[in-house]
Tab-separated table of C-alpha atoms in Angstrom:
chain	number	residue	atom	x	y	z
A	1	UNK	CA	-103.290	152.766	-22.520
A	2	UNK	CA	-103.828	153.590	-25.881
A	3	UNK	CA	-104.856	157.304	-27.598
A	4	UNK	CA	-108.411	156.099	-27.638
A	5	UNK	CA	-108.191	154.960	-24.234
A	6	UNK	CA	-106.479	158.010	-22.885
A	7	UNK	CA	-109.107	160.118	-24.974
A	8	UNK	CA	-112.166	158.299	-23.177
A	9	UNK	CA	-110.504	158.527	-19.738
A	10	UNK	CA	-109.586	162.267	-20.053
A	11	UNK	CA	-110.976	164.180	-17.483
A	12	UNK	CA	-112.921	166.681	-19.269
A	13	UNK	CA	-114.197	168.966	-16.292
A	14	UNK	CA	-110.053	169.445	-15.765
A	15	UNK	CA	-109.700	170.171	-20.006
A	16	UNK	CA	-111.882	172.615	-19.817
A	17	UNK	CA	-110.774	174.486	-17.237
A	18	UNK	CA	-107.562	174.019	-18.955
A	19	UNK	CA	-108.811	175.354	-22.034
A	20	UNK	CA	-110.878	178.444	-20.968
A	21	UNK	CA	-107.322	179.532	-18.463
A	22	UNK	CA	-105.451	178.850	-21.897
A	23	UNK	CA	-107.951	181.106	-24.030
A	24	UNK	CA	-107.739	183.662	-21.305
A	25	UNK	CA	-103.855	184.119	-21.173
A	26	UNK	CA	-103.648	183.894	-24.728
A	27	UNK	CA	-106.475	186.394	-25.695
A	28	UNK	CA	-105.701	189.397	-22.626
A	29	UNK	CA	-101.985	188.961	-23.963
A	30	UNK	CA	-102.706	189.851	-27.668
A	31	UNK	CA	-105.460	192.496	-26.733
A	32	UNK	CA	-102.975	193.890	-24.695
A	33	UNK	CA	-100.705	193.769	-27.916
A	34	UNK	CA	-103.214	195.120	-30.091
A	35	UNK	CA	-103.939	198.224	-28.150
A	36	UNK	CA	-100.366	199.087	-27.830
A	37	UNK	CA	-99.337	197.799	-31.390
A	38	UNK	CA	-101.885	199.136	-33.795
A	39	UNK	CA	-100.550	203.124	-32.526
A	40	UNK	CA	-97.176	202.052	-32.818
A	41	UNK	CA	-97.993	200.998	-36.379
A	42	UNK	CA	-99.619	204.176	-36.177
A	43	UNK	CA	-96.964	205.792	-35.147
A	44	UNK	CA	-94.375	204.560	-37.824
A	45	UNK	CA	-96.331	205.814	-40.393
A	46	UNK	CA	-96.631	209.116	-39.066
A	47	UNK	CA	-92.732	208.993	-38.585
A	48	UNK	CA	-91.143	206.694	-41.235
A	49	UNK	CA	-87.694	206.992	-39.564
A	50	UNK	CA	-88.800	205.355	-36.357
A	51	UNK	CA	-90.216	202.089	-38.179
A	52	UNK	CA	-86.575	200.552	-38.855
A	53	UNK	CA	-85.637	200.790	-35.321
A	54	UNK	CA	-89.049	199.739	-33.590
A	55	UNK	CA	-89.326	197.090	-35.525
A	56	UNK	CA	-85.883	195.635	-35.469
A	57	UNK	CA	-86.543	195.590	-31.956
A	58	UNK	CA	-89.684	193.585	-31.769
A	59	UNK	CA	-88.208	191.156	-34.195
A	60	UNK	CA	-84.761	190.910	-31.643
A	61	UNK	CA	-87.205	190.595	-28.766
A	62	UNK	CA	-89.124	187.438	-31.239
A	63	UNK	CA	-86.064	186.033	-31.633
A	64	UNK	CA	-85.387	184.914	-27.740
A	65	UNK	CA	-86.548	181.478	-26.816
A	66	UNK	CA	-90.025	181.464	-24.668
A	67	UNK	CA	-88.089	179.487	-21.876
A	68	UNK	CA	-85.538	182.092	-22.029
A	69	UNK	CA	-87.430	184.597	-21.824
A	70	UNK	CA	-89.840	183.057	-18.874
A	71	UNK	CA	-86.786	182.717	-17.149
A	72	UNK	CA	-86.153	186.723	-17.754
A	73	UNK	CA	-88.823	187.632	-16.620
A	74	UNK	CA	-89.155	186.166	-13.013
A	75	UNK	CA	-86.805	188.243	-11.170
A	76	UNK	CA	-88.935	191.086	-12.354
A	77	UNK	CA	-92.131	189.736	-11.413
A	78	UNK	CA	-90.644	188.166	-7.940
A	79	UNK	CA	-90.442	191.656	-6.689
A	80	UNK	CA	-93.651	192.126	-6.730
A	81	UNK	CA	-94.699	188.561	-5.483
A	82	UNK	CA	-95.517	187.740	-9.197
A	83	UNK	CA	-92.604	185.327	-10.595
A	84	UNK	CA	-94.279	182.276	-11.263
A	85	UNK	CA	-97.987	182.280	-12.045
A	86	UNK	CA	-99.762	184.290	-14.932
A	87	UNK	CA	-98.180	187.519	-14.923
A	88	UNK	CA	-94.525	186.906	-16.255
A	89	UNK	CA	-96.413	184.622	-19.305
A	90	UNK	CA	-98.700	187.143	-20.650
A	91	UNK	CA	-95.999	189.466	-20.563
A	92	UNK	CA	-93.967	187.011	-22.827
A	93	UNK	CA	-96.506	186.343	-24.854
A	94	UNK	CA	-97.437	190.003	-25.429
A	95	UNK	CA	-94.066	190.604	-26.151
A	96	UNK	CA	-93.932	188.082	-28.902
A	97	UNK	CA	-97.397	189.679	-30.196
A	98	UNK	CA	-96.158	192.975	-30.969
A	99	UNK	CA	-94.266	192.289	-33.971
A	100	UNK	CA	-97.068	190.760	-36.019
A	101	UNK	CA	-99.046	193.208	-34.907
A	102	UNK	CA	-96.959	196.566	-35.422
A	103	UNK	CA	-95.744	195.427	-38.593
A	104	UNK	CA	-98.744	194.937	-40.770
A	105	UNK	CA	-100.514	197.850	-39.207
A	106	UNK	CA	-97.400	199.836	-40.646
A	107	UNK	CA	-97.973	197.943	-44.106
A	108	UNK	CA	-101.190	197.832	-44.259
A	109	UNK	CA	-101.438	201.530	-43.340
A	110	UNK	CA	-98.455	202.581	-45.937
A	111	UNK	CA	-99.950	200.217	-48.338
A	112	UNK	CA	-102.936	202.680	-48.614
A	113	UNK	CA	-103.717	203.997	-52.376
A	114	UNK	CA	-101.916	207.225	-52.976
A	115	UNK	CA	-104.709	208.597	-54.791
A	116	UNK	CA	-107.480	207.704	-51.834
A	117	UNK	CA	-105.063	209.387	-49.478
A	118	UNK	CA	-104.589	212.328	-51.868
A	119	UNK	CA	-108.531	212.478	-52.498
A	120	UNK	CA	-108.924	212.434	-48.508
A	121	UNK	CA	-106.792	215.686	-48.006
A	122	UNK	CA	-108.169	217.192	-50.936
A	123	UNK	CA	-111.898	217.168	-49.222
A	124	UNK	CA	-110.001	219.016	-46.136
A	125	UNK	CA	-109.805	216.093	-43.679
A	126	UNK	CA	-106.781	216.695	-40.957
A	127	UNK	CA	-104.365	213.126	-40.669
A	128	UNK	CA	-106.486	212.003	-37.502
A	129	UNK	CA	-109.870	212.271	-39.507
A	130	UNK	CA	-108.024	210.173	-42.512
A	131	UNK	CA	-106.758	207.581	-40.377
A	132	UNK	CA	-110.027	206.911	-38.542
A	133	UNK	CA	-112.654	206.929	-41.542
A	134	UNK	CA	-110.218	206.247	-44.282
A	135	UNK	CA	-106.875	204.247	-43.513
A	136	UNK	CA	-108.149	201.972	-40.599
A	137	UNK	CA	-111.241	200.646	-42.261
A	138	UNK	CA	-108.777	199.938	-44.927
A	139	UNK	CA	-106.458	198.685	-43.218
A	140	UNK	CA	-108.171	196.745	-41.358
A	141	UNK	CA	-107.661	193.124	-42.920
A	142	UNK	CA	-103.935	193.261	-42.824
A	143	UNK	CA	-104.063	194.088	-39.401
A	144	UNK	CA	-106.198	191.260	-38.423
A	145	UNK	CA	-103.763	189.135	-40.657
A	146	UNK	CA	-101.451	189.943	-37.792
A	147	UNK	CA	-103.563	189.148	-35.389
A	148	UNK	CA	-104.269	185.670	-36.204
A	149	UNK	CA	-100.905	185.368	-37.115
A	150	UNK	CA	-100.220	186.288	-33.327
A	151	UNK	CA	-102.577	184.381	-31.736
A	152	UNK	CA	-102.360	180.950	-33.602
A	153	UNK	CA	-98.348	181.137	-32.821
A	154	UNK	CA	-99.179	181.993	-29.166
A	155	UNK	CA	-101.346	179.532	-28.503
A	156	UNK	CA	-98.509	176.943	-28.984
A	157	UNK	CA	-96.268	179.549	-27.383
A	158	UNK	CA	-98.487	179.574	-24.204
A	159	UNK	CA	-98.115	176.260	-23.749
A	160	UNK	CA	-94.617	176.328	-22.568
A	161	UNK	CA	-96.068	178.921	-19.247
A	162	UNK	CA	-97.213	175.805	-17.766
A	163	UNK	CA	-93.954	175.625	-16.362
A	164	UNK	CA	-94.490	178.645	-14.655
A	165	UNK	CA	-97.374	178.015	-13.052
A	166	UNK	CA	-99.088	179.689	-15.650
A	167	UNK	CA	-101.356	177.327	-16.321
A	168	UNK	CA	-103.158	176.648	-19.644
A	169	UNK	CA	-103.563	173.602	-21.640
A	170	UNK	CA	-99.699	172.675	-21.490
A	171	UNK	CA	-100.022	171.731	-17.444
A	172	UNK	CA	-101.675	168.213	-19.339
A	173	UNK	CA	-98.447	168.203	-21.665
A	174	UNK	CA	-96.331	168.309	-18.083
A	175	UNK	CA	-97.970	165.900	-16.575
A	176	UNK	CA	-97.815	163.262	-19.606
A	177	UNK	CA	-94.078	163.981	-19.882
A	178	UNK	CA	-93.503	163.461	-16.122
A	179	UNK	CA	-95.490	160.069	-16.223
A	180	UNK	CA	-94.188	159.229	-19.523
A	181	UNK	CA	-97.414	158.948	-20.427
A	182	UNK	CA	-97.371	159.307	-24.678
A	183	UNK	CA	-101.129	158.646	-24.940
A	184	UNK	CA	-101.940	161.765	-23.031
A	185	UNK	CA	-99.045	163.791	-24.633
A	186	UNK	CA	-100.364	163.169	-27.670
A	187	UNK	CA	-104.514	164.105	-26.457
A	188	UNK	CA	-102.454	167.469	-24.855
A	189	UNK	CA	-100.713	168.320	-28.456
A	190	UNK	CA	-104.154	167.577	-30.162
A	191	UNK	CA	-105.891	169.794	-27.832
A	192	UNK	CA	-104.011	172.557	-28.207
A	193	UNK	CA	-103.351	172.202	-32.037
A	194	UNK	CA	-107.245	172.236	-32.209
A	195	UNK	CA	-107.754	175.271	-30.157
A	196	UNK	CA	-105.527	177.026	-32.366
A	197	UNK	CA	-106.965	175.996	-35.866
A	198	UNK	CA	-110.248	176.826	-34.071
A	199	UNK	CA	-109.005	180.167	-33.143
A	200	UNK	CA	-107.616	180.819	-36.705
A	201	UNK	CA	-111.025	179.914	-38.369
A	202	UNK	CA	-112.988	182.348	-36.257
A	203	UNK	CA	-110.503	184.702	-36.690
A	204	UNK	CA	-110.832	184.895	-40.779
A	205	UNK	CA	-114.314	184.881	-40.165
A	206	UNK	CA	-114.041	188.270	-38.291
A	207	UNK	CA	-111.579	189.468	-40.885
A	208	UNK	CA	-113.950	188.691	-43.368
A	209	UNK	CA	-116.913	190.442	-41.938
A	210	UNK	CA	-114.970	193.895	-40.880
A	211	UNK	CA	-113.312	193.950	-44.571
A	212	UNK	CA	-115.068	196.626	-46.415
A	213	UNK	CA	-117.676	195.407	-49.068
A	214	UNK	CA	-116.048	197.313	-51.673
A	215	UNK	CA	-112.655	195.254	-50.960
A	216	UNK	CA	-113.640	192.037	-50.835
A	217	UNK	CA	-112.792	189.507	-53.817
């Protein structure tokens, strides 16, 4: 059976659940990340001398193969009658999140004109007032930056859960590999290449649109 063939005879009821459990683990794993990133970038900045450890950190924790880490994290999760299945792979892949994430809120938020900063303090506003109407909006298409970069390199990352029971699109990639099957391997590596480039355009679109007008090029 050819890639055509395979393509025709996919059972698209199956992709689809495939794909909506794929966008599902991917996207409550980086929300997750997000929400606990963004005030860690937040956090750096307000404290310069934490940034070099936290983010050393999240780049050693980047650095440990997704298999590896799967494997880490399923004596955890067996305690609680959660080792294989969804749990243990959002975990990873919120792990692997925070980096992006943290780091170019902390850029993007240091980044920051002087002078605006300066100008903000000068009109009396405390750091909390700055950081929500000033920095942030500012801020704010660097910090998507590291969102997309998170999700698009999740997405692929996600894949691997299947072996986990996680689910997701990579269950099709399993099941070509253990029938040998290089027609479907190839629709499964399509698929998911697709969801991410589809992922990454709607995600520039949304950085786009929240970039202030007076920013944009």
């Amino acid at each position: 059976m050819d890639f055509l063939d395979a393509f025709s005879h996919m059972d698209w009821s199956l992709v689809a659940h495939l794909t909506w459990q794929h966008i599902t683990l991917v996207g409550i794993a980086v929300t997750l990340a997000i929400v606990v990133g963004v005030p860690l970038g937040v956090l750096m900045t307000r404290f310069p001398s934490l940034a070099g450890p936290m983010q050393a950190s999240a780049t050693v924790m980047l650095t440990i193969p997704s298999i590896a880490l799967f494997g880490l994290l399923l004596p955890f999760y067996s305690k609680f009658g959660q080792g294989l299945g969804p749990m243990p792979a959002i975990t990873a892949v919120f792990l692997y999140s925070l980096l992006p994430i943290m780091r170019n809120t902390y850029l993007a938020l240091t980044g920051v004109e002087p002078g605006i900063r300066e100008a903000a303090r000068g009109i009396g506003m405390t750091f909390n007032q700055r950081l929500r109407m000033v920095e942030l909006p500012i801020a704010v298409p660097v910090i998507l930056a590291g969102v997309r970069t998170a999700v698009v390199m999740n997405i692929g990352v996600m894949t691997i859960a299947a072996t986990i029971g996680a689910g997701g699109l990579g269950v099709l990639i399993l099941a070509a590999i253990s029938r040998s099957d290089m027609s479907m391997l190839i629709v499964g590596a399509v698929l998911v290449s697709v969801l991410a480039i589809v992922a990454d355009l709607l995600l520039q679109w949304l950085q786009r649109s929240l970039t202030p007008k007076g920013l944009l090029k």
